[in-house]
Short mmCIF file of C-alpha atoms and ligand atoms in Angstrom, two decimals:
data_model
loop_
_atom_site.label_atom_id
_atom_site.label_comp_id
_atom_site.label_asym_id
_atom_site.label_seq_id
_atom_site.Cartn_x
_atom_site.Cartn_y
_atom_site.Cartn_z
CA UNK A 24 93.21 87.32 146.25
CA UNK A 25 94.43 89.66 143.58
CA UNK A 26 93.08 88.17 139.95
CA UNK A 27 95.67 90.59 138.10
CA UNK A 28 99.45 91.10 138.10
CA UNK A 29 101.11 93.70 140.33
CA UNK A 30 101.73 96.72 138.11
CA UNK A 31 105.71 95.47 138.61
CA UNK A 32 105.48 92.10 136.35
CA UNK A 33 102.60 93.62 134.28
CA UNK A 34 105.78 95.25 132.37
CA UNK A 35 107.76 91.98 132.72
CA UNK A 36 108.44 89.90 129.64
CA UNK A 37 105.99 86.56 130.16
CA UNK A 38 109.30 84.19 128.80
CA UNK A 39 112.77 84.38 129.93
CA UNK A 40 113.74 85.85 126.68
CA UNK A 41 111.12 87.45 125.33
CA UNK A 42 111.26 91.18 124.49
CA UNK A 43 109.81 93.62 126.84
CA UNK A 44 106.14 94.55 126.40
CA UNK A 45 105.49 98.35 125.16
CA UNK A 46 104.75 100.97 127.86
CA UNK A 47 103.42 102.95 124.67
CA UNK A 48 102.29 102.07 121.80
CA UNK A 49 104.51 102.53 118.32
CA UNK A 50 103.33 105.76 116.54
CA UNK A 51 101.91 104.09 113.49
CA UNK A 52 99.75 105.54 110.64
CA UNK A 53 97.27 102.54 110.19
CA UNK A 54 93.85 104.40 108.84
CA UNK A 55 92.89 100.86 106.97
CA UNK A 56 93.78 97.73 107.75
CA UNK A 57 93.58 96.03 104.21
CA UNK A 58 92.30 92.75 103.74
CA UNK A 59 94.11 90.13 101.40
CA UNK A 60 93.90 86.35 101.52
CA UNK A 61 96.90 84.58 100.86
CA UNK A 62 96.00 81.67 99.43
CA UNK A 63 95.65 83.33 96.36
CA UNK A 64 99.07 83.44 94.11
CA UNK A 65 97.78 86.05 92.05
CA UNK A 66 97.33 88.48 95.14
CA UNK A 67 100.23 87.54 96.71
CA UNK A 68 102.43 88.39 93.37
CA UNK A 69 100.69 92.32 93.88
CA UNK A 70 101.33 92.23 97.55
CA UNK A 71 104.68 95.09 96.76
CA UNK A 72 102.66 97.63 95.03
CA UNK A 73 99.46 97.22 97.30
CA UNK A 74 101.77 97.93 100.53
CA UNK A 75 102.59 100.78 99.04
CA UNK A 76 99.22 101.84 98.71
CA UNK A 77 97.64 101.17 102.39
CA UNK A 78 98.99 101.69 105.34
CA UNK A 79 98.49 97.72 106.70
CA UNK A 80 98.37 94.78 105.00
CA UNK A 81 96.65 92.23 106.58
CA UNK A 82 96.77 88.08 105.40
CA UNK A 83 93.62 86.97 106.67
CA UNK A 84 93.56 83.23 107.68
CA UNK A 85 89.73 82.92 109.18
CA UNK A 86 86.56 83.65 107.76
CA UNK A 87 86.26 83.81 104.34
CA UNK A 88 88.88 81.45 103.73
CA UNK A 89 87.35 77.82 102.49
CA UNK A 90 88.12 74.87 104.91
CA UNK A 91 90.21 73.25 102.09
CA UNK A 92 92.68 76.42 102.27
CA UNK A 93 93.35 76.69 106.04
CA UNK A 94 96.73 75.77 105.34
CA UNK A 95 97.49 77.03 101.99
CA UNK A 96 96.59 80.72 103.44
CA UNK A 97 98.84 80.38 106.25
CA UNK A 98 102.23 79.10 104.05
CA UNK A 99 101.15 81.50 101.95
CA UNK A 100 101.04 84.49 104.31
CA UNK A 101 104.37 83.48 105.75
CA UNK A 102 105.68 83.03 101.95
CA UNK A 103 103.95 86.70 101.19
CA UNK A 104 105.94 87.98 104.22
CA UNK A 105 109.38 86.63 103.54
CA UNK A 106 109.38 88.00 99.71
CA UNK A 107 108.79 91.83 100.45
CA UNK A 108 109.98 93.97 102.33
CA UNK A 109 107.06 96.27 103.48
CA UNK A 110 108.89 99.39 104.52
CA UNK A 111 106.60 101.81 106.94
CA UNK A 112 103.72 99.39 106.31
CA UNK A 113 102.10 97.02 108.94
CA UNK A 114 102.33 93.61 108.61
CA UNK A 115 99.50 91.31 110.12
CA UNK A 116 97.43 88.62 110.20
CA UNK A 117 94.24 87.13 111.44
CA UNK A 118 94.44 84.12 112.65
CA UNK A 119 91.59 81.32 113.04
CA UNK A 120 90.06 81.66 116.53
CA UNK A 121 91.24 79.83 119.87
CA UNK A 122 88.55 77.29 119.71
CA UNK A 123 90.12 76.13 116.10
CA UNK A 124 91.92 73.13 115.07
CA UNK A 125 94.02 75.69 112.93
CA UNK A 126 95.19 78.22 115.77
CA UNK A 127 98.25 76.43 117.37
CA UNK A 128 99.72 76.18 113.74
CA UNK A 129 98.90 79.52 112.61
CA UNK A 130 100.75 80.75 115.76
CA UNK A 131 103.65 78.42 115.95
CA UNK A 132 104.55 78.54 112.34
CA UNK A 133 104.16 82.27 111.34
CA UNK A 134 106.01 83.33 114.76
CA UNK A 135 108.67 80.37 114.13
CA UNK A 136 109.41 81.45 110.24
CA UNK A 137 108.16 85.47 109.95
CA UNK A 138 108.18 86.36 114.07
CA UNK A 139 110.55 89.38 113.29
CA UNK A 140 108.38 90.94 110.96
CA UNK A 141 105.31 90.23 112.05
CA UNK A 142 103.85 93.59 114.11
CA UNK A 143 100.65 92.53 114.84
CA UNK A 144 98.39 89.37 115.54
CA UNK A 145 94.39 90.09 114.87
CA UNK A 146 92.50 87.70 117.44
CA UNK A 147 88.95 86.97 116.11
CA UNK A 148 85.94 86.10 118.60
CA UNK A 149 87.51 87.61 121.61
CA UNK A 150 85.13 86.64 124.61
CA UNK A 151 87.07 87.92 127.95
CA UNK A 152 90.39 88.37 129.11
CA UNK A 153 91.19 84.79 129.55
CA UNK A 154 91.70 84.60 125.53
CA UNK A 155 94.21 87.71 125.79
CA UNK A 156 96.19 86.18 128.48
CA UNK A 157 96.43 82.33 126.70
CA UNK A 158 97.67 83.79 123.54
CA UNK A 159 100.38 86.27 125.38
CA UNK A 160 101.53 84.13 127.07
CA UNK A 161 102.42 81.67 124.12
CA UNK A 162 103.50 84.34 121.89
CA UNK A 163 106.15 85.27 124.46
CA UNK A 164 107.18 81.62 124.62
CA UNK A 165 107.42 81.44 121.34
CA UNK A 166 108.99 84.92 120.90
CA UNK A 167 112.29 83.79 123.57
CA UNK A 168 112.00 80.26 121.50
CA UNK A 169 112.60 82.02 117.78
CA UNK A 170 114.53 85.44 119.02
CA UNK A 171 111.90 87.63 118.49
CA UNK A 172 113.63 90.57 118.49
CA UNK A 173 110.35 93.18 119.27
CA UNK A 174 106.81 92.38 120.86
CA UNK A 175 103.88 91.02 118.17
CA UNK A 176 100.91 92.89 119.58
CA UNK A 177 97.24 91.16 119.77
CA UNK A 178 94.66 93.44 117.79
CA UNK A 179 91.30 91.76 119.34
CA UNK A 180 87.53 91.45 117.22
CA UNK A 181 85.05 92.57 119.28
CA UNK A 182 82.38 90.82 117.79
CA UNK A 183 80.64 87.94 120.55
CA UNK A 184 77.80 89.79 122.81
CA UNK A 185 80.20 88.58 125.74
CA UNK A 186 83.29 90.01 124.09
CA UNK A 187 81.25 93.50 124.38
CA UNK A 188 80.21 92.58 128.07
CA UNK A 189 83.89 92.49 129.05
CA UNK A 190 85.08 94.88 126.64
CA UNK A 191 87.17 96.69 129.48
CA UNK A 192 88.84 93.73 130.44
CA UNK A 193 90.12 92.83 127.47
CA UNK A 194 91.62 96.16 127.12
CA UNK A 195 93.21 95.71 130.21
CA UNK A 196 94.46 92.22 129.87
CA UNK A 197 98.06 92.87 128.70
CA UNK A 198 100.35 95.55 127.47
CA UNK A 199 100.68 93.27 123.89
CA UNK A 200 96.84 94.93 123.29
CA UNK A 201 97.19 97.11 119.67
CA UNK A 202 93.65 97.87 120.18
CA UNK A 203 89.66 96.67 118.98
CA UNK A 204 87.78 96.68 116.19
CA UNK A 205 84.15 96.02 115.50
CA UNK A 206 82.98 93.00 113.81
CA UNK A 207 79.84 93.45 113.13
CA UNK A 208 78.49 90.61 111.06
CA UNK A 209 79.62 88.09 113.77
CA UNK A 210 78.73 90.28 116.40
CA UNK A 211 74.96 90.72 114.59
CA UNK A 212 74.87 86.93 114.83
CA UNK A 213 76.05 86.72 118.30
CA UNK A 214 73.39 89.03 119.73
CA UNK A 215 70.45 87.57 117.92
CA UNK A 216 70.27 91.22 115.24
CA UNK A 217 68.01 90.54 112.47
CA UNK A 218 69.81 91.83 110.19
CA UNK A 219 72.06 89.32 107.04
CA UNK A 220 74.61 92.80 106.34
CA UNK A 221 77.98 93.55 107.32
CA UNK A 222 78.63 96.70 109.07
CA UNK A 223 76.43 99.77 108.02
CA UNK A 224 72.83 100.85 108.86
CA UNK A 225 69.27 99.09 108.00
CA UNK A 226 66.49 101.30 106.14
CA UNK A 227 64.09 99.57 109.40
CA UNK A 228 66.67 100.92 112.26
CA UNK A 229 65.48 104.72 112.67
CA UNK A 230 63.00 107.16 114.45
CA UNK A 231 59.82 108.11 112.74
CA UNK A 232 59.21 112.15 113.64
CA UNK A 233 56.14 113.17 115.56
CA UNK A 234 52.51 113.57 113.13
CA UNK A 235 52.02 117.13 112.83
CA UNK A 236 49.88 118.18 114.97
CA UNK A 237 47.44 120.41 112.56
CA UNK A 238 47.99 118.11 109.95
CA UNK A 239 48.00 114.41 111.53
CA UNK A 240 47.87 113.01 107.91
CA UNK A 241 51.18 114.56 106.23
CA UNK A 242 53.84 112.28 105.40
CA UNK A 243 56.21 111.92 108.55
CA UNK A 244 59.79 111.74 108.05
CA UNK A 245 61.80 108.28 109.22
CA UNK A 246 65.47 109.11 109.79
CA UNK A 247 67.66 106.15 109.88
CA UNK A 248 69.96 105.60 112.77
CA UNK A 249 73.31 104.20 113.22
CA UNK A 250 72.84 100.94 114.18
CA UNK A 251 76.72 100.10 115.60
CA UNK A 252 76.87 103.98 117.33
CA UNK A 253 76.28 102.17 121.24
CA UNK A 254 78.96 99.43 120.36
CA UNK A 255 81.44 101.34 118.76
CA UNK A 256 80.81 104.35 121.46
CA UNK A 257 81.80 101.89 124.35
CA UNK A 258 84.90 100.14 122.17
CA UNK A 259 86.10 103.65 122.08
CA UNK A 260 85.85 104.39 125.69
CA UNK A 261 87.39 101.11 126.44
CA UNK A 262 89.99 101.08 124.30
CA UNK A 263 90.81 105.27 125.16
CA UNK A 264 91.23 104.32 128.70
CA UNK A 265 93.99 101.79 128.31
CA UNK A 266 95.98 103.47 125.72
CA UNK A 267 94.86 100.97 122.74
CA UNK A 268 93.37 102.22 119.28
CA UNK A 269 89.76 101.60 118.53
CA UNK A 270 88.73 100.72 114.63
CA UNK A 271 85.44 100.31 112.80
CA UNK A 272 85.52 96.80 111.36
CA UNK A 273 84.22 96.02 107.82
CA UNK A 274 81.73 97.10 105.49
CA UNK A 275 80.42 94.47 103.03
CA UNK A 276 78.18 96.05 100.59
CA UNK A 277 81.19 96.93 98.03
CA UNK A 278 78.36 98.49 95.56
CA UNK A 279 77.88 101.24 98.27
CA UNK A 280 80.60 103.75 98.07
CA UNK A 281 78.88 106.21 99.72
CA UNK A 282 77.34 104.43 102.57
CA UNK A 283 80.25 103.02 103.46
CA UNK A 284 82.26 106.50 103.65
CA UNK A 285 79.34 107.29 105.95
CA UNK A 286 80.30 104.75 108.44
CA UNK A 287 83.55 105.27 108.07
CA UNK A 288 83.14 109.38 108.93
CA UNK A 289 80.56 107.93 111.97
CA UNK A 290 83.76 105.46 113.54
CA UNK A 291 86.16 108.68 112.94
CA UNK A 292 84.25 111.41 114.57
CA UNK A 293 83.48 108.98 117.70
CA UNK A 294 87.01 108.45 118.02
CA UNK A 295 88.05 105.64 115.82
CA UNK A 296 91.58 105.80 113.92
CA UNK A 297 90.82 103.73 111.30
CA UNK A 298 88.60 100.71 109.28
CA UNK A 299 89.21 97.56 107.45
CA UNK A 300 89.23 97.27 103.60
CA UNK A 301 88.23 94.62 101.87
CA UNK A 302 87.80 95.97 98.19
CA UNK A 303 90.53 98.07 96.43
CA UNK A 304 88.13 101.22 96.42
CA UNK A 305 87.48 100.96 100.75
CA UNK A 306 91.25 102.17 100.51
CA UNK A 307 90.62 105.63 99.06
CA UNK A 308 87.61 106.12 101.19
CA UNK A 309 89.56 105.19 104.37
CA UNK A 310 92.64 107.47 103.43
CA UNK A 311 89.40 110.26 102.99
CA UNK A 312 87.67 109.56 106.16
CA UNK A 313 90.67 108.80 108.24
CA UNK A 314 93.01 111.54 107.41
CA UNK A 315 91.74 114.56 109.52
CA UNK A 316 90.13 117.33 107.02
CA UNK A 317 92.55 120.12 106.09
CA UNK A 318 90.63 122.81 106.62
CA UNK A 319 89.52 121.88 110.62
CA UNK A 320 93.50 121.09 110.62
CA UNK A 321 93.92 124.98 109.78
CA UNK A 322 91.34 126.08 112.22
CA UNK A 323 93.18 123.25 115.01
CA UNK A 324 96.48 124.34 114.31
CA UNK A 325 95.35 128.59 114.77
CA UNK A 326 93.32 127.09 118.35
CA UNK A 327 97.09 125.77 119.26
CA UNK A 328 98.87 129.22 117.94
CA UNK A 329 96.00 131.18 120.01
CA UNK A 330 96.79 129.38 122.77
CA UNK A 331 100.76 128.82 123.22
CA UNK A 332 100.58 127.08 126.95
CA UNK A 333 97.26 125.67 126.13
CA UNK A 334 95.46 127.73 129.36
CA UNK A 335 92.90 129.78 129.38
CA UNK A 336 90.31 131.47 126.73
CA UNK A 337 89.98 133.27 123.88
CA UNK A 338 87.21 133.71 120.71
CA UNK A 339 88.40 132.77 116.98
CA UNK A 340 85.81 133.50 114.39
CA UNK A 341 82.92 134.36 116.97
CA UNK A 342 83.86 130.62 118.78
CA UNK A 343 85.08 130.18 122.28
CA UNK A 344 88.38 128.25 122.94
CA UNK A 345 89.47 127.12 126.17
CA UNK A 346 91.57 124.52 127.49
CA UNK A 347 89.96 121.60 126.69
CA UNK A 348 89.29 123.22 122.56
CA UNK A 349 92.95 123.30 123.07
CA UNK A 350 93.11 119.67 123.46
CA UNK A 351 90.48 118.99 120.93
CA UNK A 352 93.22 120.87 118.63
CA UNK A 353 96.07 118.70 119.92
CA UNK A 354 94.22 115.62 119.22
CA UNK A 355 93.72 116.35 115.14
CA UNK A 356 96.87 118.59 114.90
CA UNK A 357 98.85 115.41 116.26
CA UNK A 358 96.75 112.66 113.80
CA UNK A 359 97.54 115.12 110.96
CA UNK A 360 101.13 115.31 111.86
CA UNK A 361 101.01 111.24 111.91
CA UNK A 362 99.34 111.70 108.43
CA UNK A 363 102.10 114.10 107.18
CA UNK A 364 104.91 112.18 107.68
CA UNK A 365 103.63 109.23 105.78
CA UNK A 366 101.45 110.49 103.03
CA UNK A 367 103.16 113.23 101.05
CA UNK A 368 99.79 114.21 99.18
CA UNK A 369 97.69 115.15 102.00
CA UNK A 370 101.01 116.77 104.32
CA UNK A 371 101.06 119.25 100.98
CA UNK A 372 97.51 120.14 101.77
CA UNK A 373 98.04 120.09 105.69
CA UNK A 374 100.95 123.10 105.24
CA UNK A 375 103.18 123.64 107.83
CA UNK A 376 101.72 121.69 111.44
C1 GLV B 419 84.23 90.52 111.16
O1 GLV B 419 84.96 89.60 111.36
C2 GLV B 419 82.84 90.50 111.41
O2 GLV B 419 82.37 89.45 111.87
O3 GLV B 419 82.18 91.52 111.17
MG1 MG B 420 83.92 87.96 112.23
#
């Protein structure tokens, strides 16, 4: 017996009532997906002139938030998104995971009283596809209950070592998926790491070169290693294949600016379209990292003009272009274009697309 829907009702609404599912995903600029916890008044009174500054604002109801303020965070999220009006910005929230006592409200209430503006639903401590399916199907209930007028999408953590053995499947659950991104400090807890970080490398996690052969006692060089580049590689391949966006999770070392760009540049150049921030100066780097360089822009966009139907081969600067350079183009040519039409600084320095 078939353990899946026919392709037919994978595309039907899950409520009588409830909008249809996306065949495609909204074109959104989301490079960081910034951090805020509600519960905080003075944070929610800045919430106007941060959404202006990040391309998603997230209220984040789980960890990090103190038992005592389960419930404070989540009237204040829904309080946060009734007073502004967030214009091109995302609007989401994390809510507490399914095995919670907090989850049913968090659902219920913020669909019930902010369900309209609401565009997507971060799902922590996603295991299999079993979690996808029990929270679409109650958002679409709850959807046709309140009028939702468009679907809330399900952005799932991977971040359990059985979430990353069924990675695929959770991409494939439902066509509500937004897309993945890495958590790694649960995910280091889940698989037994040794590490106590999140996100970023560890000065132990490297390869030590070879001893010099005519000189067995000179100092040999220990390069350190990405630590996340097997997890994120397969969260990319995963999510690629279904259509969903892949994102590096968090970094917690706020002191390390430049460490943190680095893992940021690692997620991007494997494929990732954006990262989390959870300190004011994560946003710049993550509007750096995340915003495809200007100058491989130029060299993309004179691939594409070399190239009008995209077939065949030719040499710019000394380097050979074919068909799939030409798609290679396409790929940053396209981000940039996303970029453009949001950010006004970096479409000056992208010139015509
Ligand atoms: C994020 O939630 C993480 O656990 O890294
Ligand atoms: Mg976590």
């Amino acid at each position: 017996m078939a353990s899946t829907r026919t392709p037919a009702k994978f595309f039907s609404p899950l409520a009588i009532g409830a909008p249809e599912p996306y065949r495609a995903l909204p074109v959104k600029l989301e490079r960081m997906i910034h951090f805020v916890p509600p519960h905080n008044e003075k944070i929610r009174a800045k919430i106007k002139e941060l959404a202006s500054q990040v391309d998603v604002v997230l209220g984040n109801l789980e960890d990090a938030v103190p038992l005592d303020q389960k419930e404070n965070a989540r009237k204040g999220f829904i309080q946060m998104v009734r007073d502004n009006d967030f214009g091109a910005t995302g609007v989401w929230t994390r809510i507490n995971c399914l095995n919670s006592p907090w989850v049913l409200d968090d659902v219920t209430e913020i669909v019930a009283n902010v369900g309209n503006k609401l565009d997507v639903i971060m799902l922590p401590k996603v295991e299999g596809p079993w979690d996808i399916n029990y929270l679409d199907q109650l958002l679409a209930q709850l959807e046709a209950k309140h009028g939702v007028k468009k679907p809330i999408l399900i952005h799932a953590i991977l971040e359990t070592a059985e979430g990353v053995n069924n990675v695929e499947a959770i991409a494939a659950a439902s066509p509500r998926m937004h897309g993945m991104s890495l958590g790694p400090a649960d995910l280091a807890a889940s698989r037994g790491m040794k590490t106590t970080r999140v996100g970023g490398g560890h000065p132990d996690y490297g390869v030590l070169a070879d001893a010099q052969k005519d000189n067995p006692s000179a100092a040999r060089p220990f390069y350190q290693q990405d630590l996340w580049h097997y997890t994120v590689g397969k969260m990319v391949d995963a999510c690629l294949a279904y259509g969903l966006k892949p994102f590096y999770g968090p970094f917690g070392d706020f002191s390390d600016l430049a460490a943190c760009e680095a893992q940021f540049r690692n997620a991007f150049l494997q494929g990732c379209l954006g990262a989390w921030s959870l300190h004011p100066t994560q946003i710049e780097i993550a509007k750096r990292v995340f915003s495809p360089d200007p100058a491989e822009v130029k060299f993309a966009k004179r691939i594409l003009d070399a190239m009008p139907d995209g077939t065949g081969a030719v040499m710019l600067d000394g380097k050979m272009q074919d068909d799939a350079t030409w798609k290679q183009a396409k790929v940053i040519v396209d981000l940039a274009k996303i970029v453009a039409s949001k950010d006004a600084e970096r479409a000056a320095l992208y010139g015509d697309l």
